[in-house]
Structure formats: structure tokens, C-alpha cells
Amino acid sequence: MAILTGSNKIKTAVFISGTGSNLKSLIKFSNLKKSPITIKLIISDNPKAKGLIYGKIFKIKKKVFNFKNKSVAEKKILLEINKNKIKLICLAGFMKIISKNFIKNFKGKILNIHPSLLPKYKGLNTHNRAIINKEKFSGCTVHLVNSRLDSGKIILQKKVEIKKKDTSKRLAKKILAEEHKLYPKAILKIFNL
Ligand code: GRF
């Protein structure tokens, strides 16, 4: 296997809206020799996103875009993406739905991580719905992004058992810990590593 150095790694942007724990785990992964990616850009729709701190900590360029006018925001993001030669976008807790137009105009792969075993429980409030429905398992999914919500080709999933005592907060925590491992594995998989 060829060893990838900083300069020939796939330039990646991570989109976040909140805490950014997946962003942090992706940054750590990107710094490993075996990782095919280098994170060049952090994008957020939310100036208060806690995860923006990782831009500062790890010295990665971060940009916040106002989504009041989504098509304007997306055009600006595409410019930034092209300027930085980004070939992979990882959505990680990004709370805006990316438009068809954006997907068509970005010449690379877009991945998302979702806290359920898709196609079950698309959208929000997944853990609560899984518990109310008395599911025995939930989990997380990394998938390619297409123009329908949480519906692109599934790359990898991880099952997590729902125990009787699990509240949605507790389940979210258990699943999040798995997300941090699953996203890097899915990236290795899409690049056949
Ligand atoms: C994760 O559960 C992710 O699957 C979902 O939003 C959450 C983001 O968490 N899309 P974090 O910001 O990465 O900590």
C-alpha cells in the first residue's frame, strides 16, 4: 500500500452545526499515516457551533455561512470548496439539507453520518423513536449523500443494542461512541483501503 503524505492526501471539508465530536475524531484519524484524507476546511451554518473550536486547536481553516438565503450560502461554499481543492465532504452533525444543485456542482464525494440503522429512522429524534417503538437494536450509518434526506447508498453500519435501562440520552451517547469509529472505517472503505 502506498503511504500517503500530507500533500497527496484527499483534501476534505467537514460540515458541522454543533458539538463536533465526529469532527474531532475525523481530525485525529486524518493525522494517522494510514488515513487517505487531510482535513483542510471546517464549514458551519452556526457561528455558535462548539465544534468550531477544533479549527483553532488543530489549526484548520474554518468558515461560517449564513443560511438565511440557502442558495447564496451554497454558492459561497462551493467557491470556498473549489478554492481549497476539496474532493471529499464529510457531513458531521450538519443540520441543513444540502440542495440537489450543490450535489450536482460538487465534483467529489459527499458522506453523512446518521444515528440510526438506515433506512429506519431518517430525520431527527431517532433515539427517542427507536425506544418508543421498543426496538432491540439501533446504531449508526455512514452513507453517500443524494438529494433525498438520509437516503444515499449505505457505506457502513454499526448495530448497537438497546438495553431496557437506556434513555434516549444514554443511547445517544453509546451510539456516538460508535460513530467516532465508524466514520473513519467508512472513509477507508470508499477509498478501497
Ligand atoms: C451525531 O449523532 C450525528 O450522527 C448526527 O448529529 C450528531 C452530531 O454529533 N448527524 P457531533 O456534533 O459530531 O458531536
PDB file of N, CA, C and O in Angstrom, residues 45 65-73 96:
ATOM      1  N   ASP A  45     -22.933  26.314   9.544  1.00  0.00           N
ATOM      2  CA  ASP A  45     -24.032  27.273   9.341  1.00  0.00           C
ATOM      3  C   ASP A  45     -24.278  28.024  10.644  1.00  0.00           C
ATOM      4  O   ASP A  45     -25.110  28.915  10.694  1.00  0.00           O
ATOM      5  N   PHE A  65     -21.173  30.189   7.346  1.00  0.00           N
ATOM      6  CA  PHE A  65     -22.023  30.778   6.319  1.00  0.00           C
ATOM      7  C   PHE A  65     -23.438  30.920   6.833  1.00  0.00           C
ATOM      8  O   PHE A  65     -23.969  30.003   7.477  1.00  0.00           O
ATOM      9  N   ASN A  66     -24.031  32.066   6.537  1.00  0.00           N
ATOM     10  CA  ASN A  66     -25.394  32.333   6.973  1.00  0.00           C
ATOM     11  C   ASN A  66     -26.371  31.700   5.983  1.00  0.00           C
ATOM     12  O   ASN A  66     -26.369  32.037   4.801  1.00  0.00           O
ATOM     13  N   PHE A  67     -27.196  30.782   6.499  1.00  0.00           N
ATOM     14  CA  PHE A  67     -28.107  30.043   5.626  1.00  0.00           C
ATOM     15  C   PHE A  67     -29.482  30.689   5.486  1.00  0.00           C
ATOM     16  O   PHE A  67     -30.422  30.042   5.027  1.00  0.00           O
ATOM     17  N   LYS A  68     -29.618  31.951   5.871  1.00  0.00           N
ATOM     18  CA  LYS A  68     -30.913  32.622   5.680  1.00  0.00           C
ATOM     19  C   LYS A  68     -31.299  32.540   4.212  1.00  0.00           C
ATOM     20  O   LYS A  68     -32.446  32.300   3.863  1.00  0.00           O
ATOM     21  N   ASN A  69     -30.310  32.780   3.358  1.00  0.00           N
ATOM     22  CA  ASN A  69     -30.518  32.540   1.933  1.00  0.00           C
ATOM     23  C   ASN A  69     -29.640  31.358   1.534  1.00  0.00           C
ATOM     24  O   ASN A  69     -28.440  31.486   1.317  1.00  0.00           O
ATOM     25  N   LYS A  70     -30.304  30.179   1.468  1.00  0.00           N
ATOM     26  CA  LYS A  70     -29.546  28.932   1.285  1.00  0.00           C
ATOM     27  C   LYS A  70     -28.778  28.889  -0.030  1.00  0.00           C
ATOM     28  O   LYS A  70     -27.624  28.466  -0.065  1.00  0.00           O
ATOM     29  N   SER A  71     -29.412  29.361  -1.114  1.00  0.00           N
ATOM     30  CA  SER A  71     -28.710  29.219  -2.394  1.00  0.00           C
ATOM     31  C   SER A  71     -27.480  30.131  -2.446  1.00  0.00           C
ATOM     32  O   SER A  71     -26.447  29.756  -3.011  1.00  0.00           O
ATOM     33  N   VAL A  72     -27.570  31.291  -1.829  1.00  0.00           N
ATOM     34  CA  VAL A  72     -26.387  32.172  -1.761  1.00  0.00           C
ATOM     35  C   VAL A  72     -25.295  31.506  -0.912  1.00  0.00           C
ATOM     36  O   VAL A  72     -24.117  31.457  -1.292  1.00  0.00           O
ATOM     37  N   ALA A  73     -25.703  30.955   0.225  1.00  0.00           N
ATOM     38  CA  ALA A  73     -24.732  30.299   1.117  1.00  0.00           C
ATOM     39  C   ALA A  73     -24.041  29.155   0.379  1.00  0.00           C
ATOM     40  O   ALA A  73     -22.811  29.027   0.429  1.00  0.00           O
ATOM     41  N   LYS A  96     -28.339  21.304   8.067  1.00  0.00           N
ATOM     42  CA  LYS A  96     -29.030  21.821   6.871  1.00  0.00           C
ATOM     43  C   LYS A  96     -29.049  20.737   5.803  1.00  0.00           C
ATOM     44  O   LYS A  96     -28.095  19.956   5.699  1.00  0.00           O
TER      45      LYS A  96
END
